[in-house]
Coordinates of C-alpha atoms in Angstrom, one line a residue:
M1 CA 137.1 50.4 -12.7
R2 CA 138.9 48.3 -10.2
A3 CA 137.5 45.2 -11.7
L4 CA 138.7 46.2 -15.2
S5 CA 142.2 46.7 -13.8
S6 CA 142.5 43.0 -12.8
L7 CA 144.9 40.8 -14.6
R8 CA 142.3 38.7 -16.4
W9 CA 140.5 41.7 -17.9
K10 CA 143.8 43.2 -18.9
I11 CA 144.8 40.0 -20.8
A12 CA 141.3 39.7 -22.3
L13 CA 141.1 43.3 -23.4
T14 CA 144.7 43.1 -24.8
T15 CA 143.9 39.9 -26.7
T16 CA 140.7 41.4 -28.1
A17 CA 142.5 44.6 -29.2
V18 CA 145.2 42.7 -30.9
C19 CA 142.6 40.5 -32.6
C20 CA 140.7 43.6 -33.8
M21 CA 143.8 45.2 -35.2
V22 CA 144.7 42.0 -37.0
A23 CA 141.2 41.7 -38.3
A24 CA 141.2 45.3 -39.4
A25 CA 144.5 44.8 -41.2
L26 CA 143.3 41.7 -43.0
G27 CA 139.9 43.2 -43.7
V28 CA 141.6 46.2 -45.4
L29 CA 143.9 43.9 -47.3
V30 CA 141.1 41.6 -48.5
H31 CA 138.9 44.7 -49.5
N32 CA 141.7 46.2 -51.5
V33 CA 142.4 42.9 -53.3
V34 CA 138.8 42.1 -54.1
A35 CA 138.0 45.7 -55.0
R36 CA 141.0 45.9 -57.3
Q37 CA 140.0 42.7 -58.9
M38 CA 136.2 43.5 -59.4
V39 CA 136.9 47.1 -60.4
G40 CA 139.6 45.9 -62.8
E41 CA 137.2 43.5 -64.4
V42 CA 134.6 46.3 -65.0
R43 CA 137.4 48.7 -66.2
A44 CA 138.7 46.0 -68.6
K45 CA 135.2 45.5 -70.1
A46 CA 134.7 49.4 -70.4
E47 CA 138.0 49.8 -72.2
A48 CA 137.3 46.9 -74.5
D49 CA 134.0 48.4 -75.3
L50 CA 135.7 51.8 -75.9
D51 CA 138.2 50.2 -78.3
H52 CA 135.3 48.5 -80.2
A53 CA 133.3 51.8 -80.3
L54 CA 136.4 53.8 -81.6
G55 CA 136.9 51.2 -84.3
H56 CA 133.3 51.4 -85.4
Y57 CA 133.5 55.3 -85.3
E58 CA 136.7 55.2 -87.5
Y59 CA 135.0 53.1 -90.1
G60 CA 131.6 55.0 -89.8
T61 CA 129.8 51.8 -88.9
S62 CA 127.2 51.3 -86.1
H63 CA 128.3 50.6 -82.6
G64 CA 126.0 47.7 -81.8
D65 CA 124.4 47.5 -78.3
V66 CA 127.2 49.4 -76.6
D67 CA 126.1 52.6 -74.8
V68 CA 128.2 55.2 -76.6
A69 CA 128.0 58.9 -77.3
L70 CA 130.1 61.9 -78.4
D71 CA 130.7 64.5 -75.7
P72 CA 128.0 63.1 -73.4
P73 CA 126.8 65.7 -70.7
G74 CA 127.6 63.4 -67.7
L75 CA 131.3 62.8 -68.7
P76 CA 133.5 63.5 -65.6
D77 CA 135.7 66.6 -66.1
P78 CA 139.0 64.8 -65.3
L79 CA 138.2 62.2 -68.0
R80 CA 137.2 65.0 -70.5
A81 CA 140.6 66.9 -69.9
L82 CA 142.4 63.6 -70.4
V83 CA 140.8 63.1 -73.8
A84 CA 141.5 66.7 -74.7
R85 CA 145.2 65.8 -74.4
G86 CA 144.8 63.0 -76.8
D87 CA 144.7 60.2 -74.2
T88 CA 142.1 57.6 -73.4
G89 CA 141.1 56.5 -69.9
S90 CA 138.4 55.3 -67.6
M91 CA 137.0 56.2 -64.2
V92 CA 134.0 55.6 -61.9
G93 CA 131.4 58.3 -62.0
R94 CA 127.7 58.8 -62.4
R95 CA 125.4 59.1 -65.3
G96 CA 122.2 60.7 -63.8
D97 CA 121.5 58.8 -60.7
E98 CA 123.2 55.6 -61.8
P99 CA 126.8 54.7 -60.9
V100 CA 128.7 53.8 -64.0
M101 CA 132.2 53.1 -65.2
W102 CA 133.2 55.7 -67.9
A103 CA 135.7 55.1 -70.6
A104 CA 136.5 57.8 -73.2
G105 CA 138.9 58.5 -76.0
P106 CA 139.6 61.2 -78.6
A107 CA 137.5 61.1 -81.9
D108 CA 137.8 64.0 -84.4
E109 CA 138.1 66.9 -81.8
H110 CA 135.5 65.2 -79.7
A111 CA 135.4 62.8 -76.8
L112 CA 133.9 59.4 -77.6
A113 CA 132.7 58.0 -74.4
I114 CA 131.1 54.7 -73.4
W115 CA 129.6 53.7 -70.0
V116 CA 129.1 50.4 -68.3
P117 CA 126.7 49.9 -65.3
Y118 CA 128.7 49.9 -62.0
G119 CA 125.8 49.6 -59.4
N120 CA 126.0 45.7 -59.2
T121 CA 129.8 45.9 -58.6
R122 CA 129.4 48.5 -55.9
D123 CA 126.7 46.4 -54.2
R124 CA 128.9 43.3 -54.3
L125 CA 131.7 45.3 -52.7
R126 CA 129.4 46.4 -50.0
H127 CA 128.2 42.9 -49.2
I128 CA 131.8 41.8 -49.1
D129 CA 132.7 44.6 -46.7
T130 CA 129.7 43.7 -44.5
A131 CA 130.8 40.1 -44.5
I132 CA 134.4 41.1 -43.5
L133 CA 133.1 43.3 -40.7
A134 CA 130.8 40.5 -39.5
S135 CA 133.5 38.0 -39.6
A136 CA 135.9 40.3 -37.8
A137 CA 133.3 41.0 -35.1
L138 CA 132.6 37.3 -34.7
A139 CA 136.3 36.5 -34.5
A140 CA 137.0 39.3 -32.0
G141 CA 134.0 38.0 -29.8
V142 CA 135.4 34.4 -29.9
V143 CA 139.0 35.5 -29.1
A144 CA 137.7 37.8 -26.4
L145 CA 135.8 34.9 -24.8
A146 CA 138.8 32.5 -25.2
G147 CA 141.2 35.2 -23.8
L148 CA 138.9 35.8 -20.9
F149 CA 138.6 32.1 -20.1
L150 CA 142.4 31.5 -20.3
A151 CA 143.2 34.8 -18.5
D152 CA 140.6 33.7 -15.7
R153 CA 142.5 30.5 -15.3
I154 CA 145.8 32.3 -15.0
S155 CA 144.4 34.9 -12.7
R156 CA 142.7 32.4 -10.3
R157 CA 146.0 30.5 -10.1
L158 CA 147.9 33.6 -9.4
A159 CA 145.3 34.7 -6.9
T160 CA 145.7 31.3 -5.1
T161 CA 149.4 31.7 -5.0
A162 CA 149.2 35.2 -3.7
A163 CA 146.7 34.1 -1.0
V164 CA 149.1 31.3 0.1
A165 CA 151.9 33.8 0.1
R166 CA 150.0 36.1 2.4
R167 CA 149.1 33.2 4.7
I168 CA 152.8 32.3 4.9
S169 CA 153.8 35.9 5.6
S170 CA 151.3 36.1 8.5
G171 CA 152.8 33.0 10.1
D172 CA 150.9 30.0 8.5
L173 CA 154.0 28.0 7.4
D174 CA 151.8 24.9 6.7
A175 CA 150.1 26.7 3.8
R176 CA 150.9 25.4 0.3
V177 CA 149.7 26.1 -3.2
G178 CA 149.8 22.4 -4.1
F179 CA 149.7 22.8 -7.9
P180 CA 150.7 19.5 -9.7
A181 CA 154.4 19.1 -10.4
E182 CA 155.6 19.0 -14.0
G183 CA 154.5 15.8 -15.7
D184 CA 151.7 15.0 -13.2
G185 CA 148.5 13.8 -15.0
D186 CA 150.5 12.8 -18.1
D187 CA 151.4 9.3 -17.1
G188 CA 151.2 6.6 -19.7
G189 CA 149.5 4.0 -17.6
E190 CA 150.0 1.9 -14.4
G191 CA 153.6 1.4 -13.6
D192 CA 154.9 3.9 -16.3
A193 CA 156.9 7.0 -15.3
P194 CA 155.1 10.3 -15.8
R195 CA 155.8 11.9 -19.1
P196 CA 157.4 15.4 -19.1
A197 CA 155.1 18.2 -19.6
R198 CA 154.7 19.4 -23.2
Y199 CA 154.9 23.1 -22.4
R200 CA 156.3 25.4 -19.8
D201 CA 153.9 26.7 -17.2
E202 CA 155.4 29.7 -15.4
V203 CA 152.5 30.0 -12.9
R204 CA 153.1 26.4 -11.7
D205 CA 156.9 27.3 -11.5
V206 CA 156.1 30.3 -9.3
A207 CA 153.8 28.2 -7.2
Q208 CA 156.2 25.4 -6.8
A209 CA 159.0 27.8 -5.9
L210 CA 156.8 29.4 -3.2
D211 CA 155.9 25.9 -1.8
S212 CA 159.6 25.0 -1.8
M213 CA 160.5 28.3 -0.1
A214 CA 157.7 27.8 2.5
G215 CA 159.0 24.3 3.2
S216 CA 162.6 25.3 3.5
L217 CA 161.6 28.2 5.8
Q218 CA 159.5 26.0 7.9
D219 CA 162.4 23.5 8.3
R220 CA 164.7 26.2 9.3
L221 CA 162.3 27.6 11.9
E222 CA 161.6 24.2 13.3
A223 CA 165.2 23.6 13.5
E224 CA 165.7 27.0 15.3
K225 CA 162.8 26.2 17.7
R226 CA 164.3 22.7 18.5
F227 CA 167.8 24.4 19.0
T228 CA 166.3 27.0 21.4
A229 CA 164.4 24.4 23.4
D230 CA 167.4 22.1 23.6
V231 CA 169.8 24.9 24.7
A232 CA 167.2 26.1 27.3
H233 CA 166.8 22.6 28.7
E234 CA 170.5 22.0 28.7
L235 CA 171.2 25.2 30.6
R236 CA 168.5 24.8 33.1
T237 CA 170.1 22.1 35.1
P238 CA 173.6 23.6 35.5
L239 CA 172.1 27.0 36.1
T240 CA 170.0 25.6 39.0
G241 CA 173.1 23.9 40.4
S242 CA 175.2 27.1 39.9
L243 CA 172.5 29.2 41.9
A244 CA 172.6 26.7 44.7
A245 CA 176.4 26.7 44.7
A246 CA 176.5 30.5 44.6
A247 CA 174.3 30.7 47.7
L248 CA 177.2 28.9 49.6
L249 CA 179.6 31.7 48.8
P250 CA 180.7 34.1 51.6
E251 CA 178.7 37.3 51.7
G252 CA 180.1 40.2 49.9
R253 CA 180.1 42.1 46.6
P254 CA 181.4 39.2 44.5
K255 CA 178.6 37.0 45.7
E256 CA 176.0 39.7 44.8
M257 CA 177.5 40.1 41.3
I258 CA 177.6 36.3 40.7
N259 CA 174.0 35.9 41.9
D260 CA 172.8 38.8 39.9
R261 CA 174.3 37.4 36.6
L262 CA 173.1 33.9 37.4
R263 CA 169.6 35.1 38.1
A264 CA 169.6 37.0 34.8
L265 CA 170.8 34.0 32.9
H266 CA 168.2 31.8 34.7
L267 CA 165.4 34.2 33.7
L268 CA 166.6 34.2 30.1
T269 CA 166.6 30.5 30.1
E270 CA 163.0 30.4 31.6
D271 CA 162.0 32.9 28.9
L272 CA 163.5 30.6 26.2
L273 CA 161.6 27.6 27.5
E274 CA 158.3 29.6 27.6
I275 CA 158.8 30.8 24.0
S276 CA 159.6 27.1 22.9
R277 CA 156.3 26.0 24.6
L278 CA 154.4 28.8 22.8
D279 CA 156.1 28.0 19.5
S280 CA 155.2 24.3 19.8
G281 CA 151.5 25.1 20.1
V282 CA 151.0 23.0 23.1
E283 CA 149.9 25.8 25.5
R284 CA 146.2 25.9 26.4
A285 CA 144.5 28.7 28.2
E286 CA 142.5 27.9 31.4
L287 CA 139.6 30.5 30.7
A288 CA 137.6 32.0 33.4
R289 CA 135.3 35.0 33.8
V290 CA 137.4 37.8 35.3
E291 CA 136.7 41.3 36.4
L292 CA 139.1 43.1 34.3
G293 CA 139.7 46.3 36.4
R294 CA 140.5 44.3 39.5
A295 CA 142.7 41.8 37.6
V296 CA 144.8 44.6 36.1
R297 CA 145.3 46.4 39.4
R298 CA 146.4 43.1 41.0
A299 CA 148.8 42.4 38.0
V300 CA 150.4 45.8 38.2
T301 CA 150.8 45.6 42.0
G302 CA 152.3 42.0 41.6
S303 CA 154.8 43.1 38.9
G304 CA 156.7 45.4 41.3
R305 CA 156.7 48.1 38.7
E306 CA 155.3 51.6 39.2
A307 CA 152.3 52.4 37.1
T308 CA 149.2 54.4 37.2
V309 CA 146.0 52.4 36.7
R310 CA 142.8 54.1 35.5
V311 CA 139.5 52.2 35.1
L312 CA 137.2 54.2 32.8
R313 CA 134.8 51.4 32.3
D314 CA 135.0 48.0 34.0
T315 CA 133.7 44.8 32.5
V316 CA 133.9 41.0 32.8
V317 CA 136.2 39.2 30.3
L318 CA 136.9 35.6 29.5
T319 CA 140.6 35.0 30.1
D320 CA 143.4 33.1 31.8
R321 CA 144.4 35.3 34.8
R322 CA 147.9 33.8 35.0
R323 CA 148.7 34.5 31.4
L324 CA 147.2 38.0 31.6
D325 CA 149.4 38.7 34.5
R326 CA 152.4 37.6 32.5
I327 CA 151.5 39.8 29.5
L328 CA 151.0 42.9 31.7
A329 CA 154.1 42.2 33.7
N330 CA 156.2 42.0 30.5
L331 CA 154.7 45.2 29.1
L332 CA 155.5 47.1 32.4
V333 CA 159.1 45.7 32.5
N334 CA 159.5 46.7 28.8
S335 CA 158.2 50.3 29.5
H336 CA 160.4 50.8 32.5
K337 CA 163.4 49.4 30.8
H338 CA 163.2 51.0 27.4
G339 CA 160.7 53.9 28.0
R340 CA 160.4 56.7 30.5
P341 CA 157.9 57.3 33.4
P342 CA 155.0 57.9 34.0
V343 CA 153.7 54.6 32.9
E344 CA 149.9 54.5 32.5
V345 CA 147.6 51.5 32.4
T346 CA 144.1 52.3 31.3
V347 CA 141.1 49.9 31.3
D348 CA 138.1 50.9 29.1
G349 CA 135.7 48.1 28.8
P350 CA 137.5 45.0 27.4
V351 CA 140.4 47.2 26.2
V352 CA 143.6 47.6 28.1
V353 CA 146.1 50.3 27.1
V354 CA 149.7 50.4 28.4
R355 CA 151.6 53.5 27.6
D356 CA 154.9 55.1 28.6
H357 CA 156.5 58.4 27.7
G358 CA 159.8 57.2 26.2
P359 CA 161.0 57.3 22.6
G360 CA 158.2 54.9 21.4
Y361 CA 158.4 51.8 19.4
P362 CA 160.7 51.6 16.3
P363 CA 158.8 51.6 12.9
E364 CA 159.9 48.1 12.1
L365 CA 158.3 46.7 15.3
I366 CA 155.0 48.5 14.6
E367 CA 154.9 47.2 11.0
H368 CA 156.3 43.6 11.5
G369 CA 155.9 42.9 15.3
P370 CA 158.6 42.1 17.8
K371 CA 161.5 39.9 16.9
R372 CA 163.3 37.8 19.5
F373 CA 166.8 38.8 20.6
R374 CA 166.5 42.2 18.9
T375 CA 166.7 45.4 20.9
G376 CA 165.5 48.0 18.3
D377 CA 167.3 51.1 17.4
P378 CA 170.3 51.5 19.7
G379 CA 170.2 55.3 19.1
R380 CA 166.7 55.4 20.4
G381 CA 167.2 53.1 23.2
R382 CA 164.1 51.1 22.5
G383 CA 164.2 47.3 23.0
H384 CA 161.8 44.5 22.0
G385 CA 163.6 41.3 22.7
L386 CA 162.1 38.1 24.4
G387 CA 159.7 40.0 26.6
L388 CA 157.5 41.3 23.8
T389 CA 157.9 38.0 22.0
I390 CA 156.3 36.2 24.9
V391 CA 153.6 38.9 25.0
V392 CA 152.7 38.1 21.4
G393 CA 152.7 34.4 22.1
Q394 CA 150.6 34.6 25.2
A395 CA 148.1 37.0 23.5
A396 CA 147.7 34.4 20.7
V397 CA 146.9 31.7 23.3
L398 CA 144.3 33.9 24.9
E399 CA 143.0 35.2 21.5
V400 CA 143.7 38.7 22.7
G401 CA 143.9 41.4 20.0
L402 CA 147.3 43.0 20.2
A403 CA 148.4 46.3 18.6
F404 CA 151.7 48.3 19.0
S405 CA 151.7 52.0 18.2
N406 CA 153.2 55.3 19.2
A407 CA 151.3 58.2 20.9
P408 CA 151.2 61.5 18.9
D409 CA 153.0 63.3 21.7
G410 CA 155.7 60.5 22.2
G411 CA 155.6 57.2 24.0
A412 CA 155.0 53.5 23.2
V413 CA 151.4 52.4 23.3
T414 CA 150.3 48.8 23.5
T415 CA 146.6 48.0 23.2
L416 CA 145.0 44.7 24.3
R417 CA 141.4 43.8 23.4
L418 CA 140.2 40.9 25.4
P419 CA 137.2 38.6 24.7
V420 CA 134.2 39.6 26.8
G421 CA 132.7 37.0 29.2
R422 CA 129.2 36.8 30.5
L423 CA 128.4 38.2 33.9
P424 CA 127.8 35.5 36.6
E425 CA 124.2 34.7 37.2
A426 CA 122.6 36.0 40.4
D427 CA 121.6 33.3 42.9

């Protein structure tokens, strides 16, 4: 049923249905016209023979070879009643087992009737109806195949456009549909300008609009990345100098406040530089086999944040220990800053789960992922700025599966699934 709901089948079935309706209408029209003409010819012959027979009856002469009789037993009752009122008429009926065209008129209180064989005419009408039905079926089949072919071309091009749109939405800004522009392929020869297309192609217009949008979006993002990197680089040197100068200030509360703000700004600058490197795609992981349980405990201890570590099942993974430490440290900082204790870190094979007991992640973060410089819903107090953006970037470098969710009883849950490495061989 799902296959029949696709666009190409809808177009093909719609085209076939329209063709069948048109063929039925034309078939009925042709049948009526031909039947009226053929029956009219037989009726005209019967009425002419009736006039001839009435003339002979009036003068008392023979009727020749015309089949004629007074009050024949097979005369239809409607025609007999018409003659009783003094009128003449004709209609199709039967005489025994043979279909005939009756014609009758009044003759001295009697009905003088003649009959003309109608079987050949009925057979010809049936042959014509059969030919009309066969032609309609053939036309419907041809139109269905043509409609399916054309619909398949449209459907495939739309499917290609949709696939590229999904790739773009997932972050692949280099994806393009690449349909030819209007007029391509219609050039008149070497050196001639392309001739304009002879028809409008809406699918091509949508694809080109998508390519144009992707190109524009890519340019904007690249400009934002360059701007972020330039700002971070420009701020790094004066901040380093400011930190050094602040160290020379006399001890006291003003010095502590200045150093605190300068360190925060310095950390923000370092985060921006790290995001710029991750965005540029130049970061490469130095992979090694690591015992995951021990690495997680060391990362939690080194982060300086309080958390409970449980190792349900240890394993050896293939990862970059420095980058893994960075991911776990950012998750712990985020949990303590925007969540509530206790913070729990669970290792179960190659899966690491970090959970707090705060308000949880906002729905837009779970659905679309973290956005830089955004701190979530102020009413809920949940943030997801540069820290989680770095987590996503480092996880991509390590090819770590990353998922954000909320626990049923409250709290943000971040799940990491690391690639499994082989155990070292025994000596």
